[in-house]
Amino acid sequence: MAVTSLIGARIQRREDPKLITGHGNFIDDVNLVNMAHMSIVRSPHAHARIRSIDTSAARAAQGVVAVLAAGDFKPHIHAPLPVTNAFVADKKQVPDQFAIAEDEVIYAGEPVAVVVAEDRYLADDAAQLVVVDYEPLPAVMDLEKAMAPDSPLVKSDRSDNIGWDAAFPAGDIDAAFAEAEVVVKQRIGQQRLFPTPMETRGCVADYVPYDNRVTLWTSTQVPHFVRLFVGGALGVPESQFRVISHDVGGGFGSKIRPYLEEYLTTATSKIVERPVKWIEDRTESLLATTHGRGQIFDVEVAARRDGTLLGLKFTQLLDIGAYHGVFSAFQVVACLIGGGAYEWKAINARSIGIFTNRTSTDPYRGAGRPEATHMVERMVDLVALEIGMDPAELRRKNFVKSFPHTNNFGLVYDSGDYPKTLDRAMANIDYTALRKRQADLRAQGRYLGIGFSTYVEICGLGPSAATAPAAGVALVESSMVRVHPTGSVTVSVGTHAHGQSHETTFAQIVADTLGVPYDSVEIHHGDTGDTPFGYGTYGSRSLAVGGMAIMASCHKVVEKATKLAAHAFEASEEDIVVDQGRYFVRGNPGEAKSIAELAFASYGAGLPAGMEQGLEAVSYFDPPNFVWPFGCHICAVEVDPETGGVSIDRYVAVDDCGNVINPMVVDGQLHGGIAQGISQALFEEVLYDEETGQMLTGTMVDYLIPTMAEMPHFELDRTVTPSPTNELGVKGIGEAGTIASSIAVINAITDALTPFGIKHVEMPARPDRLWSMIKEARA
Amino acid sequence: MTQPVALTINGRRRDDQVEPRLLLVHYLREVAGLTGTHIACDTSQCGACTVLIDGEAVKSCSVFAVQANGRKVTTIEGLAENGTLHPVQQAFWEEHGLQCGFCTPGFIMAAAYLLQQNPSPTDEEIERGLEGNLCRCTGYENIRRAVHSAARAMSGATDAASAQLVGSAAAPVED
């Protein structure tokens, strides 16, 4: 690559001026003339038959435009919600989910009716007047009981409660265990979480009567998916269906799918012949927006007493919820990367997806990789404890050391230097001194613990060769780069930003690659009306896949500009030198043309024979491999044995995401990611009543989102091992912090509690849990 | 049944007829058209709707519009003056104190109030001062930095302003 000035620079975000002055354009800020407001009547039961719905009182209420139930939507919504394939499952059950329940509700929060009124207050008032006669049915809540042949069913028309049962054997697992001198077993939970973006979901649909034309504003990470599926179900072709997703107040995976409310709002707009707005309130969001995690891992590790890891066996029990999330099966990826950063002789994994009468789970920041990391990093510590080896040394001994590395399942880790991040992190936290301090404090009856997480992550989703057979979608990415006649540049992309800073970082890439001023580059995303089809933003893919699609278009533009320069200088293309946006004949840099001049010429007359006007390009990028960020996080905590309270003393992270476009943005992504993992380790847990299936954590009063006071300072550092997978040498960083951090905290807590004989702690490690464990250990 | 309200919002007086149950945040967003103030929790946990009423930080989801009758309200749209960002806004930008930006207006208003009360807060004082605001993107690290940075900028500005005051003390004082 040419010498660059912007790639790698800490540039303040161009997203910010509007956001810090109150001029963002979030979903609830969209208002149309004659717009009506929709409120959704949701099931209060986890499982019930609907005997009847009486809407007469609601219809008669003040300001009500319409009250609609399943029968009203059937003529307009012609398809169920989409579901991707459940990997290569031995058993697969993919029940259809219609946008609104008709005769049986199977989770608390499932829609049964919608009320449309002149304003939101009146719509909510009238929704209270819809009378639904329910016959409650048993709620299926426990994963293991749900698997039993005699279990009640989550929905009466299903054969059983199993969504998938997939085996992933790799190598001779029996031989690996036969060789073992030590076998360590552990059950490890992954509690259900709310992704909790600060902006809830919402949409505004404007169906133009007699024209079959729709504009749908929606808070989503995937505008093109929404258009494809909602348009398809409503019989509106893409050319007449525009999805706009302007500013989106966070997603974290929970806005990765087309949602039933997008179908309902659009169909409602069609029925009432007015624009319709629906905004999710927070309690509704906690019930109706997909949850994350909700898994149990039963794990066994075989090792030698010298610390050599041999074999890994585990079963992932995954709580699907009532219906498959659109991408819930992606979390099975935990099986394929469960070996982490280590060499294993054999791995035998199995994933069982189980339906329950809860809200569906779907990806939440990391989606399968935090679970895999948490599991393997926990097990490595248990082995270290069992054989009396320092956990850092056991990790170092078993690290994958040469790259590219083909793991047990055939996935190819593209590049890495795991000991380097481990060494750097240990130096940054001064590990030797910290162990000494731990010993000193223990002598005083204080319990300091040190926890490691040496993670590796699969991201940059993804190469179609891998994703299409496994998940049924190609996951390539797109761009369109258009140089206007006077040299400013519009870049339209299929990815979507909702906090990731693409408008800044993508412009850095384009400015450098085309050699144009940064301020002349405008990034468009989140509007299907002016962007090429793209798969959206999740899986830390936007830079490694979407950024490369932008590079591809830039290269095409440069190629054409070179032809234009050759024509202008009456030289051959081979003699044209391109240097930071200046085009000249080799040896004559004084007489150069800027890309703006060439762009102007490109729209005029006198072009080379056969060349069309214009200077623009469209590209799709299909990556040759995933990318594999890695790093080492070390957490030091102190546990108060009298209260069970945990305080984080230090949090040191050394991450490697390859080349960095904007270090400020990378650090910010890490801060937020680490915070979410710490929060899972210590605070967050979605709770349901196990008998009735009622959600017990239905507000932010009950569900602990940490405040600033609960978060430590993050001591960040990085190494740079460029990815060989793409020309930019980049990996991903959006999820790395979350993938790494929960287990750094939990390993630190268990290390602190080792004197009590405590070997394992489940999440969330709240004070009451730790206090009880310490009390029991002391008894 | 509506009631009359008269508020001064960002220096401009408005007269409206509102329902008694209309929350101030809905009044600001839907009647006054100021959509920079956001709603994120419905239970007064998140602070996204923070505005200043007579200079004091208040969660506008916990106040009825009629309760603000006769008061002065400052929203995020009114914080910058004459095209110059408030030091807290500037600091959030410089320190990357926001990502998705949804919680940001509330944080900026709460931080502006905090610094008005306590011009040079410690980490702990910032944590206590902003405990009513939730952010899901930043892990709070850069928000903490931004508040410190704004405090430094404002104390510099205050020094300059004091110097100016001292300078002008020699001049005849009118009124």
Short mmCIF file of N, CA, C and O in Angstrom, two decimals, chain A residues 572-663:
data_model
loop_
_atom_site.label_atom_id
_atom_site.label_comp_id
_atom_site.label_asym_id
_atom_site.label_seq_id
_atom_site.Cartn_x
_atom_site.Cartn_y
_atom_site.Cartn_z
N SER A 572 1.24 5.84 -21.99
CA SER A 572 0.66 4.53 -21.78
C SER A 572 0.34 4.36 -20.28
O SER A 572 0.97 5.00 -19.43
N GLU A 573 -0.67 3.53 -19.99
CA GLU A 573 -1.10 3.35 -18.60
C GLU A 573 0.06 2.92 -17.70
O GLU A 573 0.14 3.34 -16.54
N GLU A 574 0.92 2.09 -18.24
CA GLU A 574 2.04 1.57 -17.44
C GLU A 574 2.96 2.70 -16.98
O GLU A 574 3.67 2.56 -15.99
N ASP A 575 2.95 3.82 -17.68
CA ASP A 575 3.85 4.92 -17.33
C ASP A 575 3.21 5.90 -16.34
O ASP A 575 3.84 6.89 -15.94
N ILE A 576 1.96 5.67 -15.98
CA ILE A 576 1.30 6.60 -15.05
C ILE A 576 1.63 6.20 -13.61
O ILE A 576 1.50 5.03 -13.22
N VAL A 577 2.05 7.18 -12.85
CA VAL A 577 2.33 6.97 -11.43
C VAL A 577 1.18 7.59 -10.63
O VAL A 577 0.75 8.71 -10.94
N VAL A 578 0.68 6.84 -9.66
CA VAL A 578 -0.37 7.37 -8.79
C VAL A 578 0.23 7.58 -7.40
O VAL A 578 0.75 6.65 -6.80
N ASP A 579 0.19 8.81 -6.95
CA ASP A 579 0.77 9.10 -5.64
C ASP A 579 -0.18 10.00 -4.86
O ASP A 579 -0.29 11.19 -5.14
N GLN A 580 -0.87 9.41 -3.89
CA GLN A 580 -1.78 10.15 -3.02
C GLN A 580 -2.74 11.05 -3.81
O GLN A 580 -2.84 12.24 -3.55
N GLY A 581 -3.38 10.46 -4.78
CA GLY A 581 -4.40 11.18 -5.52
C GLY A 581 -3.87 12.02 -6.67
O GLY A 581 -4.66 12.66 -7.37
N ARG A 582 -2.57 12.02 -6.88
CA ARG A 582 -1.99 12.74 -8.01
C ARG A 582 -1.53 11.73 -9.05
O ARG A 582 -0.89 10.74 -8.72
N TYR A 583 -1.87 12.01 -10.29
CA TYR A 583 -1.56 11.11 -11.40
C TYR A 583 -0.60 11.83 -12.33
O TYR A 583 -0.89 12.93 -12.79
N PHE A 584 0.54 11.21 -12.60
CA PHE A 584 1.49 11.87 -13.50
C PHE A 584 2.30 10.82 -14.25
O PHE A 584 2.30 9.63 -13.89
N VAL A 585 2.97 11.28 -15.29
CA VAL A 585 3.81 10.38 -16.06
C VAL A 585 5.13 10.21 -15.31
O VAL A 585 5.69 11.21 -14.80
N ARG A 586 5.56 8.97 -15.22
CA ARG A 586 6.79 8.67 -14.50
C ARG A 586 7.90 9.64 -14.89
O ARG A 586 8.15 9.89 -16.07
N GLY A 587 8.52 10.24 -13.88
CA GLY A 587 9.62 11.16 -14.14
C GLY A 587 9.16 12.60 -14.31
O GLY A 587 10.00 13.50 -14.43
N ASN A 588 7.85 12.81 -14.31
CA ASN A 588 7.38 14.19 -14.50
C ASN A 588 6.31 14.55 -13.49
O ASN A 588 5.18 14.90 -13.84
N PRO A 589 6.64 14.46 -12.20
CA PRO A 589 5.62 14.71 -11.17
C PRO A 589 5.14 16.15 -11.15
O PRO A 589 4.08 16.43 -10.59
N GLY A 590 5.88 17.05 -11.75
CA GLY A 590 5.47 18.46 -11.75
C GLY A 590 4.19 18.68 -12.53
O GLY A 590 3.45 19.62 -12.27
N GLU A 591 3.96 17.82 -13.51
CA GLU A 591 2.77 17.99 -14.33
C GLU A 591 1.79 16.87 -13.99
O GLU A 591 1.81 15.82 -14.62
N ALA A 592 1.01 17.11 -12.94
CA ALA A 592 0.13 16.04 -12.45
C ALA A 592 -1.32 16.45 -12.56
O ALA A 592 -1.65 17.64 -12.59
N LYS A 593 -2.18 15.45 -12.59
CA LYS A 593 -3.63 15.73 -12.53
C LYS A 593 -4.17 15.11 -11.23
O LYS A 593 -3.81 14.00 -10.86
N SER A 594 -5.04 15.88 -10.58
CA SER A 594 -5.66 15.35 -9.37
C SER A 594 -6.82 14.44 -9.76
O SER A 594 -7.33 14.51 -10.89
N ILE A 595 -7.26 13.65 -8.82
CA ILE A 595 -8.39 12.79 -9.12
C ILE A 595 -9.64 13.63 -9.39
O ILE A 595 -10.51 13.24 -10.18
N ALA A 596 -9.72 14.81 -8.81
CA ALA A 596 -10.86 15.69 -9.08
C ALA A 596 -10.85 16.13 -10.54
O ALA A 596 -11.89 16.16 -11.21
N GLU A 597 -9.68 16.46 -11.04
CA GLU A 597 -9.59 16.87 -12.46
C GLU A 597 -9.96 15.71 -13.37
O GLU A 597 -10.66 15.88 -14.37
N LEU A 598 -9.49 14.53 -13.00
CA LEU A 598 -9.80 13.36 -13.83
C LEU A 598 -11.28 13.03 -13.74
O LEU A 598 -11.89 12.61 -14.74
N ALA A 599 -11.86 13.21 -12.57
CA ALA A 599 -13.29 12.96 -12.41
C ALA A 599 -14.08 13.91 -13.29
O ALA A 599 -15.02 13.50 -13.99
N PHE A 600 -13.70 15.17 -13.27
CA PHE A 600 -14.40 16.16 -14.10
C PHE A 600 -14.33 15.75 -15.57
O PHE A 600 -15.33 15.75 -16.29
N ALA A 601 -13.14 15.35 -15.97
CA ALA A 601 -12.95 14.94 -17.37
C ALA A 601 -13.79 13.70 -17.68
O ALA A 601 -14.31 13.56 -18.79
N SER A 602 -13.94 12.85 -16.68
CA SER A 602 -14.62 11.57 -16.95
C SER A 602 -16.10 11.75 -17.29
O SER A 602 -16.70 10.88 -17.91
N TYR A 603 -16.67 12.86 -16.86
CA TYR A 603 -18.08 13.09 -17.16
C TYR A 603 -18.27 13.89 -18.45
O TYR A 603 -19.38 14.19 -18.85
N GLY A 604 -17.16 14.27 -19.11
CA GLY A 604 -17.24 15.12 -20.29
C GLY A 604 -17.04 14.36 -21.57
O GLY A 604 -17.20 13.14 -21.64
N ALA A 605 -16.64 15.10 -22.58
CA ALA A 605 -16.43 14.51 -23.91
C ALA A 605 -14.96 14.17 -24.09
O ALA A 605 -14.11 14.53 -23.26
N GLY A 606 -14.67 13.49 -25.18
CA GLY A 606 -13.28 13.23 -25.54
C GLY A 606 -12.61 12.16 -24.71
O GLY A 606 -11.41 12.21 -24.43
N LEU A 607 -13.39 11.18 -24.29
CA LEU A 607 -12.80 10.08 -23.52
C LEU A 607 -12.11 9.09 -24.45
O LEU A 607 -12.34 9.11 -25.66
N PRO A 608 -11.27 8.24 -23.89
CA PRO A 608 -10.64 7.20 -24.73
C PRO A 608 -11.72 6.38 -25.43
O PRO A 608 -12.83 6.22 -24.90
N ALA A 609 -11.38 5.87 -26.60
CA ALA A 609 -12.34 5.10 -27.38
C ALA A 609 -12.91 3.95 -26.55
O ALA A 609 -12.17 3.22 -25.88
N GLY A 610 -14.23 3.83 -26.55
CA GLY A 610 -14.87 2.71 -25.87
C GLY A 610 -15.13 2.94 -24.39
O GLY A 610 -15.78 2.12 -23.74
N MET A 611 -14.63 4.04 -23.82
CA MET A 611 -14.83 4.26 -22.37
C MET A 611 -16.15 4.99 -22.12
O MET A 611 -16.46 5.96 -22.81
N GLU A 612 -16.88 4.50 -21.12
CA GLU A 612 -18.11 5.19 -20.73
C GLU A 612 -17.80 6.34 -19.80
O GLU A 612 -16.75 6.36 -19.16
N GLN A 613 -18.75 7.28 -19.73
CA GLN A 613 -18.57 8.41 -18.82
C GLN A 613 -18.64 7.94 -17.35
O GLN A 613 -19.10 6.85 -17.06
N GLY A 614 -18.19 8.83 -16.49
CA GLY A 614 -18.36 8.60 -15.06
C GLY A 614 -17.14 8.00 -14.40
O GLY A 614 -16.28 7.41 -15.06
N LEU A 615 -17.06 8.20 -13.06
CA LEU A 615 -15.96 7.62 -12.30
C LEU A 615 -16.55 7.01 -11.03
O LEU A 615 -16.68 7.68 -10.00
N GLU A 616 -16.95 5.78 -11.15
CA GLU A 616 -17.60 5.11 -10.01
C GLU A 616 -17.47 3.61 -10.16
O GLU A 616 -17.18 3.11 -11.26
N ALA A 617 -17.69 2.93 -9.06
CA ALA A 617 -17.56 1.47 -9.10
C ALA A 617 -18.43 0.84 -8.01
O ALA A 617 -18.63 1.43 -6.94
N VAL A 618 -18.92 -0.35 -8.30
CA VAL A 618 -19.65 -1.16 -7.31
C VAL A 618 -18.86 -2.44 -7.11
O VAL A 618 -18.36 -3.01 -8.08
N SER A 619 -18.71 -2.86 -5.87
CA SER A 619 -17.97 -4.10 -5.61
C SER A 619 -18.64 -4.92 -4.51
O SER A 619 -19.26 -4.36 -3.60
N TYR A 620 -18.48 -6.21 -4.64
CA TYR A 620 -18.87 -7.13 -3.57
C TYR A 620 -17.62 -7.87 -3.14
O TYR A 620 -16.81 -8.27 -3.98
N PHE A 621 -17.44 -8.03 -1.87
CA PHE A 621 -16.23 -8.70 -1.38
C PHE A 621 -16.60 -9.97 -0.63
O PHE A 621 -17.40 -9.95 0.31
N ASP A 622 -16.01 -11.05 -1.08
CA ASP A 622 -16.21 -12.34 -0.42
C ASP A 622 -14.85 -12.75 0.15
O ASP A 622 -13.93 -13.08 -0.59
N PRO A 623 -14.69 -12.67 1.47
CA PRO A 623 -13.35 -12.90 2.04
C PRO A 623 -12.90 -14.34 1.88
O PRO A 623 -13.72 -15.26 1.88
N PRO A 624 -11.59 -14.55 1.74
CA PRO A 624 -11.08 -15.91 1.60
C PRO A 624 -11.12 -16.70 2.91
O PRO A 624 -11.05 -17.92 2.90
N ASN A 625 -11.19 -16.03 4.03
CA ASN A 625 -11.18 -16.70 5.34
C ASN A 625 -11.85 -15.77 6.34
O ASN A 625 -12.09 -14.60 6.07
N PHE A 626 -12.12 -16.29 7.51
CA PHE A 626 -12.46 -15.45 8.65
C PHE A 626 -11.19 -14.74 9.10
O PHE A 626 -10.09 -15.04 8.62
N VAL A 627 -11.32 -13.81 10.03
CA VAL A 627 -10.14 -13.23 10.66
C VAL A 627 -10.17 -13.60 12.14
O VAL A 627 -11.23 -13.88 12.70
N TRP A 628 -9.00 -13.58 12.77
CA TRP A 628 -8.84 -14.20 14.09
C TRP A 628 -8.11 -13.29 15.07
O TRP A 628 -6.92 -13.48 15.34
N PRO A 629 -8.81 -12.32 15.64
CA PRO A 629 -8.20 -11.48 16.68
C PRO A 629 -7.89 -12.32 17.93
O PRO A 629 -8.45 -13.40 18.11
N PHE A 630 -7.02 -11.82 18.74
CA PHE A 630 -6.66 -12.56 19.96
C PHE A 630 -6.11 -11.58 20.97
O PHE A 630 -5.92 -10.39 20.68
N GLY A 631 -5.82 -12.10 22.15
CA GLY A 631 -5.24 -11.22 23.15
C GLY A 631 -5.22 -11.86 24.52
O GLY A 631 -5.61 -13.03 24.68
N CYS A 632 -4.76 -11.10 25.46
CA CYS A 632 -4.71 -11.56 26.85
C CYS A 632 -5.27 -10.48 27.76
O CYS A 632 -4.83 -9.33 27.72
N HIS A 633 -6.26 -10.86 28.52
CA HIS A 633 -6.80 -9.95 29.54
C HIS A 633 -6.46 -10.53 30.91
O HIS A 633 -6.60 -11.74 31.12
N ILE A 634 -6.03 -9.67 31.80
CA ILE A 634 -5.77 -10.11 33.19
C ILE A 634 -6.54 -9.19 34.13
O ILE A 634 -6.44 -7.96 34.03
N CYS A 635 -7.29 -9.81 35.01
CA CYS A 635 -8.10 -9.05 35.95
C CYS A 635 -7.63 -9.39 37.37
O CYS A 635 -7.34 -10.54 37.67
N ALA A 636 -7.56 -8.38 38.19
CA ALA A 636 -7.26 -8.60 39.62
C ALA A 636 -8.45 -8.10 40.43
O ALA A 636 -8.88 -6.96 40.26
N VAL A 637 -8.98 -8.99 41.27
CA VAL A 637 -10.13 -8.60 42.10
C VAL A 637 -9.82 -8.86 43.57
O VAL A 637 -8.96 -9.69 43.89
N GLU A 638 -10.54 -8.17 44.41
CA GLU A 638 -10.51 -8.53 45.82
C GLU A 638 -11.92 -8.89 46.24
O GLU A 638 -12.88 -8.18 45.91
N VAL A 639 -12.06 -10.03 46.90
CA VAL A 639 -13.37 -10.47 47.37
C VAL A 639 -13.41 -10.27 48.88
O VAL A 639 -12.50 -10.68 49.60
N ASP A 640 -14.47 -9.63 49.33
CA ASP A 640 -14.66 -9.45 50.77
C ASP A 640 -15.41 -10.67 51.31
O ASP A 640 -16.58 -10.86 50.97
N PRO A 641 -14.75 -11.51 52.11
CA PRO A 641 -15.41 -12.75 52.54
C PRO A 641 -16.61 -12.50 53.45
O PRO A 641 -17.46 -13.38 53.60
N GLU A 642 -16.68 -11.33 54.05
CA GLU A 642 -17.79 -11.06 54.96
C GLU A 642 -19.06 -10.65 54.22
O GLU A 642 -20.17 -10.84 54.71
N THR A 643 -18.89 -10.05 53.05
CA THR A 643 -20.07 -9.59 52.29
C THR A 643 -20.23 -10.31 50.96
O THR A 643 -21.30 -10.25 50.34
N GLY A 644 -19.17 -10.96 50.48
CA GLY A 644 -19.21 -11.55 49.14
C GLY A 644 -19.03 -10.53 48.04
O GLY A 644 -19.15 -10.84 46.87
N GLY A 645 -18.77 -9.30 48.42
CA GLY A 645 -18.60 -8.23 47.42
C GLY A 645 -17.28 -8.36 46.67
O GLY A 645 -16.27 -8.78 47.24
N VAL A 646 -17.32 -8.02 45.39
CA VAL A 646 -16.14 -8.09 44.55
C VAL A 646 -15.75 -6.67 44.14
O VAL A 646 -16.59 -5.91 43.68
N SER A 647 -14.46 -6.32 44.34
CA SER A 647 -14.01 -5.06 43.76
C SER A 647 -12.88 -5.35 42.79
O SER A 647 -12.00 -6.17 43.07
N ILE A 648 -12.98 -4.71 41.63
CA ILE A 648 -11.96 -4.92 40.60
C ILE A 648 -10.80 -3.96 40.87
O ILE A 648 -10.97 -2.74 40.82
N ASP A 649 -9.62 -4.53 41.16
CA ASP A 649 -8.44 -3.72 41.44
C ASP A 649 -7.78 -3.21 40.16
O ASP A 649 -7.41 -2.06 40.05
N ARG A 650 -7.58 -4.14 39.25
CA ARG A 650 -6.93 -3.80 37.97
C ARG A 650 -7.63 -4.55 36.85
O ARG A 650 -8.09 -5.67 37.04
N TYR A 651 -7.67 -3.94 35.70
CA TYR A 651 -8.10 -4.68 34.51
C TYR A 651 -7.15 -4.31 33.37
O TYR A 651 -7.16 -3.19 32.87
N VAL A 652 -6.31 -5.27 33.02
CA VAL A 652 -5.29 -5.04 32.00
C VAL A 652 -5.63 -5.87 30.77
O VAL A 652 -5.93 -7.06 30.88
N ALA A 653 -5.61 -5.25 29.61
CA ALA A 653 -5.92 -5.97 28.38
C ALA A 653 -4.88 -5.66 27.31
O ALA A 653 -4.51 -4.50 27.13
N VAL A 654 -4.40 -6.70 26.67
CA VAL A 654 -3.55 -6.52 25.50
C VAL A 654 -4.22 -7.26 24.35
O VAL A 654 -4.33 -8.48 24.37
N ASP A 655 -4.72 -6.49 23.40
CA ASP A 655 -5.46 -7.09 22.30
C ASP A 655 -4.71 -6.91 20.99
O ASP A 655 -3.92 -5.98 20.84
N ASP A 656 -4.99 -7.81 20.07
CA ASP A 656 -4.37 -7.72 18.75
C ASP A 656 -5.45 -7.92 17.70
O ASP A 656 -5.99 -9.03 17.56
N CYS A 657 -5.80 -6.83 17.03
CA CYS A 657 -6.81 -6.92 15.97
C CYS A 657 -6.19 -6.59 14.63
O CYS A 657 -6.85 -6.09 13.73
N GLY A 658 -4.89 -6.86 14.50
CA GLY A 658 -4.22 -6.56 13.25
C GLY A 658 -4.00 -5.06 13.12
O GLY A 658 -3.90 -4.34 14.12
N ASN A 659 -3.96 -4.59 11.88
CA ASN A 659 -3.76 -3.15 11.67
C ASN A 659 -4.96 -2.38 12.19
O ASN A 659 -6.08 -2.86 12.17
N VAL A 660 -4.67 -1.16 12.65
CA VAL A 660 -5.70 -0.33 13.27
C VAL A 660 -5.97 0.88 12.38
O VAL A 660 -5.04 1.56 11.95
N ILE A 661 -7.24 1.13 12.09
CA ILE A 661 -7.59 2.30 11.26
C ILE A 661 -7.63 3.56 12.13
O ILE A 661 -7.13 4.61 11.75
N ASN A 662 -8.27 3.45 13.31
CA ASN A 662 -8.40 4.62 14.19
C ASN A 662 -8.28 4.12 15.64
O ASN A 662 -9.21 3.49 16.16
N PRO A 663 -7.15 4.35 16.29
CA PRO A 663 -6.93 3.77 17.62
C PRO A 663 -7.96 4.22 18.66
O PRO A 663 -8.31 3.45 19.56
#
